[in-house]
Amino acid sequence: MLITGSCHCGNISFRLNWSPEPAKIPARACTCSFCLKHGGVWTSCPTGELAISLREPAQVSRYSFGTRTAEFLICARCGIVPVVTSLINDHLYAVVSVNAFDEVDPAMILSAPTAFDGEDQAARLARRAQNWIATVSISSGA
Ligand SMILES: [Zn+2]
């Protein structure tokens, strides 16, 4: 299943090839302090392929906090956060926001509140390496 998404103005966009074809898309309404404030609901397909495209990279704000192991890609123009990346052992992983999807039937999305507060940093990185999208590319320009 090919899922496309973007921020509101189109500066940050992505194409996620979800494979094998999903019956449902499990989404995590993250309860960390940042995601609570902007309503972040994330999903990932560990065996999928994600291509992120930044039309104007200078207009992308990269925000980290806490353990500083993840980067939220925030569009500096419209304020939407379509993607989070994490560099683990020189390998780039990512999750995408279901709120930034273009045309996915909302009935396909199964959202559940999720808290990762109790994790130490090693457990957090191990979970991401297992669950996040492991094939990620980022390109810049039109
Ligand atoms: Zn934007």
mmCIF file of C-alpha atoms and ligand atoms in Angstrom:
data_model
loop_
_atom_site.group_PDB
_atom_site.id
_atom_site.type_symbol
_atom_site.label_atom_id
_atom_site.label_comp_id
_atom_site.label_asym_id
_atom_site.label_seq_id
_atom_site.Cartn_x
_atom_site.Cartn_y
_atom_site.Cartn_z
ATOM 1 C CA MET A 1 0.000 0.000 0.000
ATOM 2 C CA LEU A 2 1.412 3.364 -0.993
ATOM 3 C CA ILE A 3 0.671 6.072 1.565
ATOM 4 C CA THR A 4 1.475 9.681 0.848
ATOM 5 C CA GLY A 5 1.449 12.493 3.357
ATOM 6 C CA SER A 6 2.663 16.014 3.869
ATOM 7 C CA CYS A 7 2.627 19.060 6.049
ATOM 8 C CA HIS A 8 -0.093 21.610 5.343
ATOM 9 C CA CYS A 9 1.882 23.708 2.856
ATOM 10 C CA GLY A 10 3.616 20.782 1.158
ATOM 11 C CA ASN A 11 7.180 21.660 2.145
ATOM 12 C CA ILE A 12 7.670 18.315 3.917
ATOM 13 C CA SER A 13 6.158 15.323 2.175
ATOM 14 C CA PHE A 14 6.615 11.582 2.296
ATOM 15 C CA ARG A 15 5.807 8.398 0.426
ATOM 16 C CA LEU A 16 5.506 5.282 2.535
ATOM 17 C CA ASN A 17 5.369 1.945 0.810
ATOM 18 C CA TRP A 18 3.660 -0.201 3.457
ATOM 19 C CA SER A 19 4.535 -3.781 2.781
ATOM 20 C CA PRO A 20 3.113 -6.337 3.203
ATOM 21 C CA GLU A 21 -0.281 -4.724 2.557
ATOM 22 C CA PRO A 22 -1.854 -3.708 5.902
ATOM 23 C CA ALA A 23 -5.346 -4.767 7.031
ATOM 24 C CA LYS A 24 -5.234 -2.046 9.674
ATOM 25 C CA ILE A 25 -2.755 0.697 10.473
ATOM 26 C CA PRO A 26 -1.790 0.663 14.147
ATOM 27 C CA ALA A 27 -1.154 4.179 15.406
ATOM 28 C CA ARG A 28 0.300 5.426 18.654
ATOM 29 C CA ALA A 29 -1.078 8.584 20.199
ATOM 30 C CA CYS A 30 2.134 9.394 21.992
ATOM 31 C CA THR A 31 1.701 10.874 25.464
ATOM 32 C CA CYS A 32 5.098 12.528 25.746
ATOM 33 C CA SER A 33 5.020 16.226 26.597
ATOM 34 C CA PHE A 34 5.794 17.310 23.025
ATOM 35 C CA CYS A 35 3.279 15.040 21.287
ATOM 36 C CA LEU A 36 0.535 15.939 23.745
ATOM 37 C CA LYS A 37 0.974 19.583 22.833
ATOM 38 C CA HIS A 38 0.776 19.090 19.072
ATOM 39 C CA GLY A 39 -1.411 15.976 18.955
ATOM 40 C CA GLY A 40 1.222 13.614 17.548
ATOM 41 C CA VAL A 41 -0.152 10.239 16.420
ATOM 42 C CA TRP A 42 2.528 8.053 14.875
ATOM 43 C CA THR A 43 2.757 4.910 12.854
ATOM 44 C CA SER A 44 5.459 2.810 11.285
ATOM 45 C CA CYS A 45 5.875 -0.295 9.225
ATOM 46 C CA PRO A 46 9.250 -1.851 10.066
ATOM 47 C CA THR A 47 9.369 -3.643 6.704
ATOM 48 C CA GLY A 48 8.161 -0.626 4.742
ATOM 49 C CA GLU A 49 10.082 1.947 2.731
ATOM 50 C CA LEU A 50 9.892 5.650 3.438
ATOM 51 C CA ALA A 51 10.992 8.463 1.156
ATOM 52 C CA ILE A 52 10.951 11.903 2.761
ATOM 53 C CA SER A 53 11.134 14.953 0.560
ATOM 54 C CA LEU A 54 12.019 18.444 1.752
ATOM 55 C CA ARG A 55 11.190 21.076 -0.828
ATOM 56 C CA GLU A 56 12.907 23.875 1.095
ATOM 57 C CA PRO A 57 15.191 22.337 3.730
ATOM 58 C CA ALA A 58 15.909 25.797 5.191
ATOM 59 C CA GLN A 59 12.229 25.938 6.134
ATOM 60 C CA VAL A 60 12.407 22.720 8.157
ATOM 61 C CA SER A 61 12.986 23.002 11.885
ATOM 62 C CA ARG A 62 14.501 19.950 13.562
ATOM 63 C CA TYR A 63 13.480 19.690 17.190
ATOM 64 C CA SER A 64 14.929 17.387 19.842
ATOM 65 C CA PHE A 65 14.356 17.191 23.563
ATOM 66 C CA GLY A 66 14.764 14.805 26.475
ATOM 67 C CA THR A 67 17.247 12.106 25.429
ATOM 68 C CA ARG A 68 17.824 13.974 22.127
ATOM 69 C CA THR A 69 17.793 10.703 20.229
ATOM 70 C CA ALA A 70 14.877 11.650 17.985
ATOM 71 C CA GLU A 71 14.424 14.590 15.634
ATOM 72 C CA PHE A 72 10.973 15.981 14.946
ATOM 73 C CA LEU A 73 10.835 17.481 11.449
ATOM 74 C CA ILE A 74 8.642 20.539 11.818
ATOM 75 C CA CYS A 75 7.662 22.668 8.867
ATOM 76 C CA ALA A 76 8.809 26.168 9.763
ATOM 77 C CA ARG A 77 6.215 27.650 7.450
ATOM 78 C CA CYS A 78 3.001 25.853 8.460
ATOM 79 C CA GLY A 79 3.934 24.257 11.785
ATOM 80 C CA ILE A 80 2.974 20.655 10.968
ATOM 81 C CA VAL A 81 5.141 17.738 12.148
ATOM 82 C CA PRO A 82 4.798 14.923 9.587
ATOM 83 C CA VAL A 83 7.916 12.862 10.444
ATOM 84 C CA VAL A 84 10.220 11.898 13.290
ATOM 85 C CA THR A 85 13.634 10.395 12.629
ATOM 86 C CA SER A 86 16.121 8.661 14.890
ATOM 87 C CA LEU A 87 19.718 7.851 14.035
ATOM 88 C CA ILE A 88 20.695 4.596 15.746
ATOM 89 C CA ASN A 89 24.159 3.122 15.134
ATOM 90 C CA ASP A 90 24.439 5.229 11.971
ATOM 91 C CA HIS A 91 21.163 3.872 10.651
ATOM 92 C CA LEU A 92 18.229 6.226 10.057
ATOM 93 C CA TYR A 93 14.810 5.130 11.324
ATOM 94 C CA ALA A 94 11.545 7.049 11.133
ATOM 95 C CA VAL A 95 7.877 7.166 12.050
ATOM 96 C CA VAL A 96 5.216 9.201 10.294
ATOM 97 C CA SER A 97 2.157 11.073 11.560
ATOM 98 C CA VAL A 98 -1.197 9.567 10.591
ATOM 99 C CA ASN A 99 -2.563 13.122 10.833
ATOM 100 C CA ALA A 100 -0.381 14.060 7.867
ATOM 101 C CA PHE A 101 -1.725 11.270 5.620
ATOM 102 C CA ASP A 102 -3.323 12.426 2.369
ATOM 103 C CA GLU A 103 -5.877 9.788 1.436
ATOM 104 C CA VAL A 104 -6.157 6.936 3.885
ATOM 105 C CA ASP A 105 -9.564 5.725 5.050
ATOM 106 C CA PRO A 106 -9.695 6.809 8.728
ATOM 107 C CA ALA A 107 -11.473 3.516 9.492
ATOM 108 C CA MET A 108 -8.174 1.763 8.699
ATOM 109 C CA ILE A 109 -6.353 3.589 11.457
ATOM 110 C CA LEU A 110 -6.396 2.030 14.916
ATOM 111 C CA SER A 111 -5.185 4.625 17.348
ATOM 112 C CA ALA A 112 -4.248 3.913 20.959
ATOM 113 C CA PRO A 113 -2.647 6.127 23.606
ATOM 114 C CA THR A 114 0.908 5.020 24.276
ATOM 115 C CA ALA A 115 3.351 6.075 26.961
ATOM 116 C CA PHE A 116 7.057 5.336 26.730
ATOM 117 C CA ASP A 117 8.027 7.236 29.861
ATOM 118 C CA GLY A 118 9.371 4.270 31.815
ATOM 119 C CA GLU A 119 11.975 3.308 29.221
ATOM 120 C CA ASP A 120 15.653 3.927 29.685
ATOM 121 C CA GLN A 121 17.587 5.121 26.647
ATOM 122 C CA ALA A 122 18.888 1.677 25.622
ATOM 123 C CA ALA A 123 15.395 0.172 25.715
ATOM 124 C CA ARG A 124 14.059 3.106 23.751
ATOM 125 C CA LEU A 125 16.623 2.793 20.974
ATOM 126 C CA ALA A 126 16.173 -0.992 20.822
ATOM 127 C CA ARG A 127 12.409 -0.573 20.452
ATOM 128 C CA ARG A 128 12.824 1.981 17.688
ATOM 129 C CA ALA A 129 15.312 -0.206 15.824
ATOM 130 C CA GLN A 130 12.746 -2.993 15.924
ATOM 131 C CA ASN A 131 9.507 -1.086 15.277
ATOM 132 C CA TRP A 132 10.322 2.034 13.300
ATOM 133 C CA ILE A 133 10.581 2.163 9.518
ATOM 134 C CA ALA A 134 14.093 0.923 8.759
ATOM 135 C CA THR A 135 14.412 1.970 5.128
ATOM 136 C CA VAL A 136 14.398 5.751 5.060
ATOM 137 C CA SER A 137 15.683 8.246 2.544
ATOM 138 C CA ILE A 138 15.574 12.038 2.649
ATOM 139 C CA SER A 139 15.837 14.159 -0.460
ATOM 140 C CA SER A 140 15.885 17.914 -0.836
ATOM 141 C CA GLY A 141 14.708 20.346 -3.477
ATOM 142 C CA ALA A 142 11.751 20.420 -5.852
HETATM 143 ZN ZN ZN B 1 4.422 23.166 5.715
#
